[in-house]
Coordinates of C-alpha atoms in Angstrom, one line a residue:
X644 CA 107.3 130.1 280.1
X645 CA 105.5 127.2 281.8
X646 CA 104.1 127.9 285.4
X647 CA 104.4 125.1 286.9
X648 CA 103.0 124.2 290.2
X649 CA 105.4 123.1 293.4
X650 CA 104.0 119.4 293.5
X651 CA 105.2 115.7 294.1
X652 CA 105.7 114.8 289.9
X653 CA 106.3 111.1 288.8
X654 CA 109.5 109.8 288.5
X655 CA 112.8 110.6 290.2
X656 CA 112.1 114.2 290.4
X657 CA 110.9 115.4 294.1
X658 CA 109.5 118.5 295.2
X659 CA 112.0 121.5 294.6
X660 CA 113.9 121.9 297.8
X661 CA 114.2 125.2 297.6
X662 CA 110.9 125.8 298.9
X663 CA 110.3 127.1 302.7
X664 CA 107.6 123.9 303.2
X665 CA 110.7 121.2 302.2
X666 CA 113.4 123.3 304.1
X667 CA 111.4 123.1 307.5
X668 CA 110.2 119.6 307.2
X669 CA 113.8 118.4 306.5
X670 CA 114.9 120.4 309.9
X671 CA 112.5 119.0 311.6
X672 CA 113.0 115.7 310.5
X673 CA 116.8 115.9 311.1
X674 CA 116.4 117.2 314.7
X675 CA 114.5 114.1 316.0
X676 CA 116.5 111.6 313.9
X677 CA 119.4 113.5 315.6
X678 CA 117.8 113.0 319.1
X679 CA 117.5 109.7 318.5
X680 CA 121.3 108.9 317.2
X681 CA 122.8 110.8 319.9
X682 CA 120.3 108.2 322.6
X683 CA 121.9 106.1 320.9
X684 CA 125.6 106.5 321.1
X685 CA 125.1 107.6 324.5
X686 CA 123.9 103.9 326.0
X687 CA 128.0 102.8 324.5
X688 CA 129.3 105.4 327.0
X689 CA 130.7 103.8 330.2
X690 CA 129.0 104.9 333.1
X691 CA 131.9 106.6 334.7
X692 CA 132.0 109.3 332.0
X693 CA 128.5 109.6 331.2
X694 CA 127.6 112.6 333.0
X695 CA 130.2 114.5 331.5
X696 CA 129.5 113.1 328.0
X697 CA 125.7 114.2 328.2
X698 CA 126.7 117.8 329.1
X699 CA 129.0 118.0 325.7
X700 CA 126.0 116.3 323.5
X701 CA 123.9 118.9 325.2
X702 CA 126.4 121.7 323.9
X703 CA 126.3 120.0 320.3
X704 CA 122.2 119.5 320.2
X705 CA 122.0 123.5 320.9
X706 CA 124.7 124.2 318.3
X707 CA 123.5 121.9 315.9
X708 CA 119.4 123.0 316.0
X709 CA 121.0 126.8 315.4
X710 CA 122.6 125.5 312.7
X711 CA 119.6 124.2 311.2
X712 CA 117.4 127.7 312.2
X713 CA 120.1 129.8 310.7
X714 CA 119.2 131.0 307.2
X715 CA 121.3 133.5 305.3
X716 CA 123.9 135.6 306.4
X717 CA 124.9 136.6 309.8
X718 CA 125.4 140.0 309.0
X719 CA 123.7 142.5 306.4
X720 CA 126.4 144.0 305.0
X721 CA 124.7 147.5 304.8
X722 CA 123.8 147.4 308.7
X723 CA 127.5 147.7 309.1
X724 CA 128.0 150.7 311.2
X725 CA 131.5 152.6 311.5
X726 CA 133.7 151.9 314.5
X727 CA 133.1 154.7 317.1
X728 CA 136.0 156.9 318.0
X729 CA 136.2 155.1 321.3
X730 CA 136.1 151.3 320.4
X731 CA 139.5 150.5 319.6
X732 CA 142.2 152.0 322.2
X733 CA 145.6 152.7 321.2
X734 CA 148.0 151.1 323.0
X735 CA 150.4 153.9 323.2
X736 CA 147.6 155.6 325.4
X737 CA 147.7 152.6 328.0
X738 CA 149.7 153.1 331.4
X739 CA 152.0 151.4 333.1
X740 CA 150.5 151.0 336.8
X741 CA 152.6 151.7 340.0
X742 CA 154.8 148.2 340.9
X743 CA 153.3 147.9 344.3
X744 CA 150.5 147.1 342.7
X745 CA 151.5 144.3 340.0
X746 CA 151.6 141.6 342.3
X747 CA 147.7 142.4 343.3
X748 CA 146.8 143.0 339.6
X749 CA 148.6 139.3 338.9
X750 CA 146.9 137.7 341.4
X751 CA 143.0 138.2 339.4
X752 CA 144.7 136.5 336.6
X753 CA 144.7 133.4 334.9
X754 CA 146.4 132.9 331.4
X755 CA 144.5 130.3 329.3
X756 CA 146.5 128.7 326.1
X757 CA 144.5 127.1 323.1
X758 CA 146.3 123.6 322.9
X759 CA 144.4 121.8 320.9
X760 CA 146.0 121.4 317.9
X761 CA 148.4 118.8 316.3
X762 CA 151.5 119.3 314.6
X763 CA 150.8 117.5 311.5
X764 CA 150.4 120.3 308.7
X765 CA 154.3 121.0 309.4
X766 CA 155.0 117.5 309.6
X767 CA 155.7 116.9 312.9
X768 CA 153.5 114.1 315.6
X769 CA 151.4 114.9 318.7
X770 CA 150.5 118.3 319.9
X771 CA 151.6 121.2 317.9
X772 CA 152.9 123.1 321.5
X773 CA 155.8 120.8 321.7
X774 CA 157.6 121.4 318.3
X775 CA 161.0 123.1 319.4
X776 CA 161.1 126.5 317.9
X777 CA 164.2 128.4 319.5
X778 CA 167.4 127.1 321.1
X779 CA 165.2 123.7 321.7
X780 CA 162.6 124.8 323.5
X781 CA 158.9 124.6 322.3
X782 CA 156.0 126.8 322.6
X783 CA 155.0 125.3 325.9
X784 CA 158.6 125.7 327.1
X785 CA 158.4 129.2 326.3
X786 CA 154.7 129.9 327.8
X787 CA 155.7 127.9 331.2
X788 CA 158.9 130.3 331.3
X789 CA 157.4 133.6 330.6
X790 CA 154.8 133.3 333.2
X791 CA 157.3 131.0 335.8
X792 CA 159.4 134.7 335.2
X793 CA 156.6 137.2 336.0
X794 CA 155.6 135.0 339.0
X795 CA 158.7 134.8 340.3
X796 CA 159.7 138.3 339.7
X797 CA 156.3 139.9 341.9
X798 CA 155.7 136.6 343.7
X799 CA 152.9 136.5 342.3
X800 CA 150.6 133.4 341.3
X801 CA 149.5 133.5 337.7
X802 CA 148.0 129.8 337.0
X803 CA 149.1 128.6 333.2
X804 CA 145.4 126.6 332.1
X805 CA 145.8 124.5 328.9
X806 CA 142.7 123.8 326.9
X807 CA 143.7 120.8 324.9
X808 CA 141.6 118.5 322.6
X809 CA 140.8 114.7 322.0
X810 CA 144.0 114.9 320.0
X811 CA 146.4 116.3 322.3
X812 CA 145.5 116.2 325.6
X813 CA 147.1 112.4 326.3
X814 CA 150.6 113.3 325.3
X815 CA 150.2 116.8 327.1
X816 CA 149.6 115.2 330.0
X817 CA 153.1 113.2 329.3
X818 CA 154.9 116.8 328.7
X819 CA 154.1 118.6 331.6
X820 CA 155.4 116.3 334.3
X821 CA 158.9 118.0 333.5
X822 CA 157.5 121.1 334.8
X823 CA 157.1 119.8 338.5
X824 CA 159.4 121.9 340.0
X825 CA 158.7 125.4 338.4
X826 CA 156.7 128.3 340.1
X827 CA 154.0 127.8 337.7
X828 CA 150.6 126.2 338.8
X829 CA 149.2 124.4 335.5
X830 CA 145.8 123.3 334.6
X831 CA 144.0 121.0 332.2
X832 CA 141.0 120.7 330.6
X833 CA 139.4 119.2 327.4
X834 CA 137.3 120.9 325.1
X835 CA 134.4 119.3 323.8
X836 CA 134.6 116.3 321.5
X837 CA 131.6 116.4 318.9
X838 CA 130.7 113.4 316.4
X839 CA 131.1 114.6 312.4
X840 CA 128.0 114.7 310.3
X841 CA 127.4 112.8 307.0
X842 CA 127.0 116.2 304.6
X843 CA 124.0 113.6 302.6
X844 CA 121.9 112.4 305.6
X845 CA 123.0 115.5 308.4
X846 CA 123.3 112.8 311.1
X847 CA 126.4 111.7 312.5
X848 CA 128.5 108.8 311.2
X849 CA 129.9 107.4 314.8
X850 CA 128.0 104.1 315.8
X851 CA 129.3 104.3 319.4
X852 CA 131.6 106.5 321.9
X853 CA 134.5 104.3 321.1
X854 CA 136.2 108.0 320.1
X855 CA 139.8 106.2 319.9
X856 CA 138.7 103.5 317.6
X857 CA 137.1 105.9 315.1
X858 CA 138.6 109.0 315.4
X859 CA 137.7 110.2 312.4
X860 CA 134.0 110.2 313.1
X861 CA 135.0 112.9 315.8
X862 CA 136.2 116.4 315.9
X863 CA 137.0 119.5 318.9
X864 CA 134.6 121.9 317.7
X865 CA 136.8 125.1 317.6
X866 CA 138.1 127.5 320.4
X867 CA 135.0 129.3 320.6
X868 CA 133.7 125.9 322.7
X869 CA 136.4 127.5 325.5
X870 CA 133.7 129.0 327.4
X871 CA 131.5 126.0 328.3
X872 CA 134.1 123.9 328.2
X873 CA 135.7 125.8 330.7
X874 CA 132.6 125.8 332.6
X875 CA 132.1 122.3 332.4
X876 CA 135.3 121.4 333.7
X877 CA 134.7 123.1 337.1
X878 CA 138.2 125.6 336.7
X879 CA 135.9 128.9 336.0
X880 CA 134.0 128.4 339.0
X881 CA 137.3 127.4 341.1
X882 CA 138.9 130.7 339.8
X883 CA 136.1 132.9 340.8
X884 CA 135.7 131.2 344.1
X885 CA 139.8 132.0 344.8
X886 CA 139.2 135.7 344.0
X887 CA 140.0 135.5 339.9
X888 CA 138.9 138.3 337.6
X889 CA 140.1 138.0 334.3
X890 CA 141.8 135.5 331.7
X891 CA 144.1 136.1 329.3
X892 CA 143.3 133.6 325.9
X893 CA 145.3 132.9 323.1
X894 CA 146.9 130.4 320.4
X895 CA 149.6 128.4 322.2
X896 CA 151.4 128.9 318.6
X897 CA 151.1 133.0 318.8
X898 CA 155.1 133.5 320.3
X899 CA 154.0 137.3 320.8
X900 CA 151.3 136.6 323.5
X901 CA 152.8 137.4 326.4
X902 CA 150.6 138.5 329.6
X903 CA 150.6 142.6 329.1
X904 CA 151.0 144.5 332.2
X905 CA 149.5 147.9 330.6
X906 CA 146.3 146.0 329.0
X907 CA 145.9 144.4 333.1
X908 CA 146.2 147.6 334.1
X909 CA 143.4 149.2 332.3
X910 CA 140.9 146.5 333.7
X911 CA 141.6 145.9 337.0
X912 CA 144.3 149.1 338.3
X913 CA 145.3 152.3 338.3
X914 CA 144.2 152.6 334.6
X915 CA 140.5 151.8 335.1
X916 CA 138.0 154.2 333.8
X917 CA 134.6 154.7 334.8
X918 CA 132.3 152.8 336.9
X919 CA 131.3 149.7 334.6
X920 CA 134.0 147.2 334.3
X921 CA 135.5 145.8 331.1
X922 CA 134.0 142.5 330.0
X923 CA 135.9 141.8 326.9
X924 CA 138.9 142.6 325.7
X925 CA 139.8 141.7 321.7
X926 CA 143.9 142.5 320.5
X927 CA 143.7 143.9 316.8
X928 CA 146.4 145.0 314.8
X929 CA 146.5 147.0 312.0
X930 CA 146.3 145.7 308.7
X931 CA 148.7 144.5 306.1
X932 CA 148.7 143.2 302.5
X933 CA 149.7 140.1 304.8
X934 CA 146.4 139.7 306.8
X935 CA 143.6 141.0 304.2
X936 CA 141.7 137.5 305.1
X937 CA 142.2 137.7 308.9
X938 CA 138.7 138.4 311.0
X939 CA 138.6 142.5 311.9
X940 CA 136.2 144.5 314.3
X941 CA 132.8 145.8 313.3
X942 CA 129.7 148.0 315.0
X943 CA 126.7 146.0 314.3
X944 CA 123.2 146.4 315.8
X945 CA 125.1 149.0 318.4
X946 CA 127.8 146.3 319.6
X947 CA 131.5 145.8 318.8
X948 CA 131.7 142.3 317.2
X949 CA 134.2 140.0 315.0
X950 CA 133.7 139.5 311.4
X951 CA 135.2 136.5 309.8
X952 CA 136.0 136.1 306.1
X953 CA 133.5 133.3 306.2
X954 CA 130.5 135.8 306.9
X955 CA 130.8 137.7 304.5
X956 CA 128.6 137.8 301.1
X957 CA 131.1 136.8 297.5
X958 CA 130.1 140.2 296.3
X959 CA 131.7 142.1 299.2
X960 CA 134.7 139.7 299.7
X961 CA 136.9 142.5 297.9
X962 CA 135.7 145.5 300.6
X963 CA 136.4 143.0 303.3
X964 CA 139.7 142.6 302.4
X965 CA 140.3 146.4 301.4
X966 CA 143.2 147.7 304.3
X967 CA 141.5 151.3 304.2
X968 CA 138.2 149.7 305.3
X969 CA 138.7 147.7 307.9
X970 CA 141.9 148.6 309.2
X971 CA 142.5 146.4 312.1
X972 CA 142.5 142.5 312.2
X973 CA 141.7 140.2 315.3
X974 CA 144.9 138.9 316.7
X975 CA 142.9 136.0 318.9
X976 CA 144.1 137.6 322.1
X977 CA 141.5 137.8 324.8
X978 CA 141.0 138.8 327.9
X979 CA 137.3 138.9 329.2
X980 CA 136.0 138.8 332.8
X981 CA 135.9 135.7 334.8
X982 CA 132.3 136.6 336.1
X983 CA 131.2 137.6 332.9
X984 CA 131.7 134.4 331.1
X985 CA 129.6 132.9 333.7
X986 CA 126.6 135.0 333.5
X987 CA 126.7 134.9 330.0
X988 CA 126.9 131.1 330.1
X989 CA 124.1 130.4 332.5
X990 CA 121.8 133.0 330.8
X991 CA 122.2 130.3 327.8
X992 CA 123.1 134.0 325.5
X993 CA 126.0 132.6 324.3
X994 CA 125.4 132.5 320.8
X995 CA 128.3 132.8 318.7
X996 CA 128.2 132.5 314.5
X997 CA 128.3 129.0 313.2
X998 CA 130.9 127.9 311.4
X999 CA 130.7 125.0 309.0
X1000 CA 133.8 123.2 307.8
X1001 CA 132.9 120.8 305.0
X1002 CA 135.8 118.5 304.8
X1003 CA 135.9 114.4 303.1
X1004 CA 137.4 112.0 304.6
X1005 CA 140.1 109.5 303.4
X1006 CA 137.7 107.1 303.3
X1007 CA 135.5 109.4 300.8
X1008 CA 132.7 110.2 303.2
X1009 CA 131.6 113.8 303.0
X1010 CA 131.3 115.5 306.0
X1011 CA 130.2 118.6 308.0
X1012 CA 131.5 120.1 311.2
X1013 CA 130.3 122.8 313.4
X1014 CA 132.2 124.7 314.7
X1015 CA 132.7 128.5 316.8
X1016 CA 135.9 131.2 317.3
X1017 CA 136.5 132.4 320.8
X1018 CA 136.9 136.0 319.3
X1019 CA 132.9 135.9 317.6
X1020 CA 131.3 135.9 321.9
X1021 CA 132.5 139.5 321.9
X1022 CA 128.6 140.4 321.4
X1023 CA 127.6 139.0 323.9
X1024 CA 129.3 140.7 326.3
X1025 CA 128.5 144.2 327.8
X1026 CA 131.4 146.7 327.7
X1027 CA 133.8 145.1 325.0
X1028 CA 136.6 147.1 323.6
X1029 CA 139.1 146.6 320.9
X1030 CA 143.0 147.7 321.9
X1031 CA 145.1 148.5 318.4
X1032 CA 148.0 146.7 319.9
X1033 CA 151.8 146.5 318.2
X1034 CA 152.7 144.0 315.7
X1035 CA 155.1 142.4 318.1
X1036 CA 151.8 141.0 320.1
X1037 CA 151.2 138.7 316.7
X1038 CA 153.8 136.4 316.0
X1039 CA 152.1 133.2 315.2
X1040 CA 153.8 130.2 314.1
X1041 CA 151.5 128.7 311.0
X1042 CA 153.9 127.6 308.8
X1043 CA 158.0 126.9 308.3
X1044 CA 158.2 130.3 306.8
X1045 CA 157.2 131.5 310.3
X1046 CA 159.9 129.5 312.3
X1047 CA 162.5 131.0 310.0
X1048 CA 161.5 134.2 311.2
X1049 CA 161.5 133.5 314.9
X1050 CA 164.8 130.9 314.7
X1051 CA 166.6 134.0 312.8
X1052 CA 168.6 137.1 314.7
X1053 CA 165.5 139.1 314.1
X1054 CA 164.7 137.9 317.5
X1055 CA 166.4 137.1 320.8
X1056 CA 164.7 135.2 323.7
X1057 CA 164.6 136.7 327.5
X1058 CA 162.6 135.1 330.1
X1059 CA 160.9 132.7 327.6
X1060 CA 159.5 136.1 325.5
X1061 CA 160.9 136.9 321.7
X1062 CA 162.3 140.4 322.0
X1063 CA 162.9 141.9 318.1
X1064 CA 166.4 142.9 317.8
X1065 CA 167.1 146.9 318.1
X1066 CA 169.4 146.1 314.9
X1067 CA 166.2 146.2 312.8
X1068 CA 165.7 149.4 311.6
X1069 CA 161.9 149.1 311.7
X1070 CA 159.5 146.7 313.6
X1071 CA 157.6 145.2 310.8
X1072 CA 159.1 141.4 310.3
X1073 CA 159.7 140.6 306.2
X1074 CA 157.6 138.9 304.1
X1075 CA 158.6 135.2 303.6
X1076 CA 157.3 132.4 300.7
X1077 CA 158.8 128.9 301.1
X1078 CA 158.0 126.6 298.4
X1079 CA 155.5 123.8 299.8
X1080 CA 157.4 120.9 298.1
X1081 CA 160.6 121.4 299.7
X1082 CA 159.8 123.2 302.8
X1083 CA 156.6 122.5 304.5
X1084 CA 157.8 119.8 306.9
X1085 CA 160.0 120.8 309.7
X1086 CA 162.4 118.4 308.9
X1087 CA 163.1 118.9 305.8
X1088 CA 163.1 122.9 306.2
X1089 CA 165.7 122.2 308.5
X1090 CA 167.7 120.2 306.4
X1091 CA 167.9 122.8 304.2
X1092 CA 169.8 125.3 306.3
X1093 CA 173.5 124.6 307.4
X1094 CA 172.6 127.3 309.6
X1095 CA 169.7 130.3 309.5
X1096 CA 170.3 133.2 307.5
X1097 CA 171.2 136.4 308.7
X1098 CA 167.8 138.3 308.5
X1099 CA 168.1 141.5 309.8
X1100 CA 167.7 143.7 306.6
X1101 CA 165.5 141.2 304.8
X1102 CA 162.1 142.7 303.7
X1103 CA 160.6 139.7 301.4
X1104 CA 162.4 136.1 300.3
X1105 CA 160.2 133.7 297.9
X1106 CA 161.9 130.5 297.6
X1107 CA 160.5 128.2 295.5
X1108 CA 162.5 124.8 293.9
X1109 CA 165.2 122.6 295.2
X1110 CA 167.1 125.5 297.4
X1111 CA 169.9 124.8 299.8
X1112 CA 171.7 127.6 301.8
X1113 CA 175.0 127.2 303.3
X1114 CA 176.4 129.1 306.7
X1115 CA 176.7 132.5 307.0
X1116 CA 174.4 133.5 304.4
X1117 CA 172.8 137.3 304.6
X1118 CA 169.7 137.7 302.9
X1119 CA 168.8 141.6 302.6
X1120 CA 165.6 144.2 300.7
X1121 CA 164.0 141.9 298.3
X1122 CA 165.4 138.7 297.0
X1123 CA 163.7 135.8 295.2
X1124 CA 165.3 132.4 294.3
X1125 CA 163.8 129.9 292.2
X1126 CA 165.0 126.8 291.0
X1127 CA 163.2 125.5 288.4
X1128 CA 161.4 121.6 287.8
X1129 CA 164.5 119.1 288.0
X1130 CA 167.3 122.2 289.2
X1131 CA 168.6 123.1 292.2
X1132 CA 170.6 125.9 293.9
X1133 CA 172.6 125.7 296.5
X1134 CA 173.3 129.2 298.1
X1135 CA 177.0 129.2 298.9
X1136 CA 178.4 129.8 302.4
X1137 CA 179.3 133.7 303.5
X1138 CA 176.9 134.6 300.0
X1139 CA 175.4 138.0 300.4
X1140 CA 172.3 138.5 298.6
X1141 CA 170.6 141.8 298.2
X1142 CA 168.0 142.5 295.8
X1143 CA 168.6 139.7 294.2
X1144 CA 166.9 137.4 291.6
X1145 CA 168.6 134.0 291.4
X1146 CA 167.1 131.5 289.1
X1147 CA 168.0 128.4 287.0
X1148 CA 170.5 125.7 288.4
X1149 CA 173.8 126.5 290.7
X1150 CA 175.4 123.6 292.4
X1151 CA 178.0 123.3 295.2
X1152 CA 180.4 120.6 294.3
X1153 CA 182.0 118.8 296.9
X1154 CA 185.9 119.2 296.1

């Protein structure tokens, strides 16, 4: 074999850029061409906003030059340590603390929802926080009254904050005027907006700050941005300054995130233990067939931390998703320590893993974006513990097979919360596959429903095909229904299926 020596050669061939010598001259290359494009579409900002403007590009330069030192893996996969016996808590070990003392406990809280997301994968317009999901009311309906309820219940004073994005935060704005007159203090805030990078040249595609006129040159940069964000918008000092001690994070779209009484107990009441308060709180769950690609808990380098599908090398993709392994997944509920945050923050040790989201856009342009999860800044924190809460805490709402669950008599809604019904006869919720062709748009999964099946004893439903279900109908165990390519089936009214395989064509004539 030819030894050949790592030099310029003529032609169109370059120097192989897998050597170390090309990698850092092309980081260092692409940092002060970046400087120099960011300059640059910061003299198009209008004066009013450019203070705040150059904090964000500060919060991008940082993330971006870590993304160009970072090499390899996050994690070595055999530094893995097991969890230790007292890392995750059981929550059937938690207490419920003395009601004289809620009101107090309430008053060092703040409950922060992750708005920032649009509607559009289910086929709906604007924020995803104000698609109705029970008896017309949307998630933010249901967020306002569940926290209007236990304010109103210890007169107490729980602020609702709402980190919304570029995308959302207009029409939010819009929304929660209707909400004047509840007992419900809410809050605002944008998370950062970062310019998209061309995957060839690593330097952004935006030619000005005109965000609205190029939107697709621009991107929110995950919820792991909350912290600085929230920084930057002045509300984490505000809170501190007004006697705040903890806030309770999670997805706007997550119906079983309720503010826990028992979990506020531990950090801040009767339920405390030892002298060192609790800076950061991550909900897990345990583990189903379901979840196998969710993020779960690790010990690494003698701290709890998050590990994401993403981090993980191909050849141990199949342990990662193993349920005896890693038994527990992150549910994206957080509560961490007000004061925390900002010590972390202005110590500048906030260094959460990178994540980078190729996408193209319409217009064919390849892109890269950076981005963070809120869960991955558990390391960074002193004191962190996992609580192994019920499944009942995890209810998110991704997709239409979701709303069918949490539209169905499985639940019923008090004070804005989903309570399961005590008819179930156990508290895992079934297993549902809806066809993307005919279901994934709200509107059209409605259509599809005279009204929503009875659900109680269901334990899995695939429908795939051209399925219609009439009133009444009581879907029960296992039952799969497929109509075939150019058949349909339409489920009569008052049809009980149990166990059942229905396939092939069945139509309802109109008499």
């Amino acid at each position: 074999m030819l030894n050949i020596p790592n030099e310029k050669v003529r032609g169109h061939q370059r120097i192989p850029s897998d050597t170390k010598e090309f990698h850092e001259a092309t980081k260092r290359d692409a940092l002060m061409r970046l400087k120099k494009d960011l300059d640059h579409l910061l003299e198009t900002v209008e004066e009013s906003r450019k203070t705040g403007v150059q904090k964000e590009m500060c919060g991008f330069e940082a993330l971006y030059h870590r993304f160009l030192q970072e090499d390899g893996p996050s994690v070595e996969w055999d530094r893995i340590e097991k969890l230790p016996e007292e890392a995750v808590k059981d929550y059937s070990t938690l207490k419920l603390p003395q009601e004289a003392h809620i009101r107090d406990m309430l008053d060092k809280l703040v409950v922060v929802k992750l708005n920032g997301g649009l509607g559009t994968s289910m086929g709906c317009h604007g924020p995803k926080s104000v698609i109705p999901v029970r008896n017309d009311l949307t998630f933010l309906d249901m967020t306002v009254q569940q926290i209007e309820f236990l304010n109103k219940k210890y007169n107490a004073n729980v602020p609702l904050v709402l980190m919304n994005s570029f995308n959302t935060d207009v029409d939010t704005e819009k929304v929660i005027r209707k909400y004047k007159g509840f007992q419900v203090q809410i809050y605002t805030f944008n998370q950062s907006c970062y310019p998209r990078i061309s995957r060839d040249s690593l330097l952004p595609i935006a030619k000005d700050f005109d965000i609205e006129n190029d939107i697709e040159a621009w991107y929110p940069p995950g919820h792991g941005d909350f912290y600085q964000s929230f920084q930057n918008s002045g509300l984490l000092r505000k809170f501190l300054e007004e006697g705040r001690e903890y806030c309770f994070l999670s997805n706007i779209d997550n119906l079983g995130a309720t503010v826990d009484i028992k979990i506020l107990n531990r950090l801040i009441g009767d339920d405390r233990q030892g002298d060192k308060p609790i800076e950061f709180v991550m909900e897990v769950t345990d583990k189903t067939r379901a979840d196998v690609k969710g993020g779960t808990l690790i010990h690494y380098e003698n701290k709890l931390r998050l590990l994401e599908i993403a981090q993980v090398p191909k050849e141990h993709v199949d342990d990662f998703k193993s349920v005896k392994t890693f038994k527990f997944f992150n549910t994206n509920n957080i509560w961490a320590r007000l004061e925390s945050i900002e010590r972390v923050l202005n110590a500048k040790t906030m260094n959460m893993e990178i994540i980078v989201n190729n996408k193209t856009l319409d217009n064919g342009i390849r892109v890269i974006q950076l981005e963070t999860a809120v869960g991955a800044a558990m390391k960074c924190f002193d004191g962190g513990i996992g609580i192994n809460v019920p499944r009942s805490r995890f209810l998110p709402v991704k997709k239409t097979s979701d709303l069918l669950l949490v539209m169905s008599n499985l639940y019923s809604l008090k004070y804005g919360s989903l309570v399961m019904s005590p008819q179930r006869m156990f508290p895992t919720t079934p297993l549902v596959k809806l066809g993307d062709n005919h279901f994934s748009k709200v509107k059209e999964f409605l259509s599809r429903f005279a009204n929503i099946p009875d659900l109680i004893e269901l334990d899995h439903l695939t429908v795939s095909g051209d399925v219609t279900f009439g009133r009444g109908v009581s879907l029960r165990g296992t039952v799969i229904i497929i109509a075939n390519h150019g058949d349909r089936i339409d489920i009569p009214a008052g049809a009980i299926l149990e166990n059942k395989i229905v396939s092939g064509n069945m139509r309802i004539l109109d008499h």
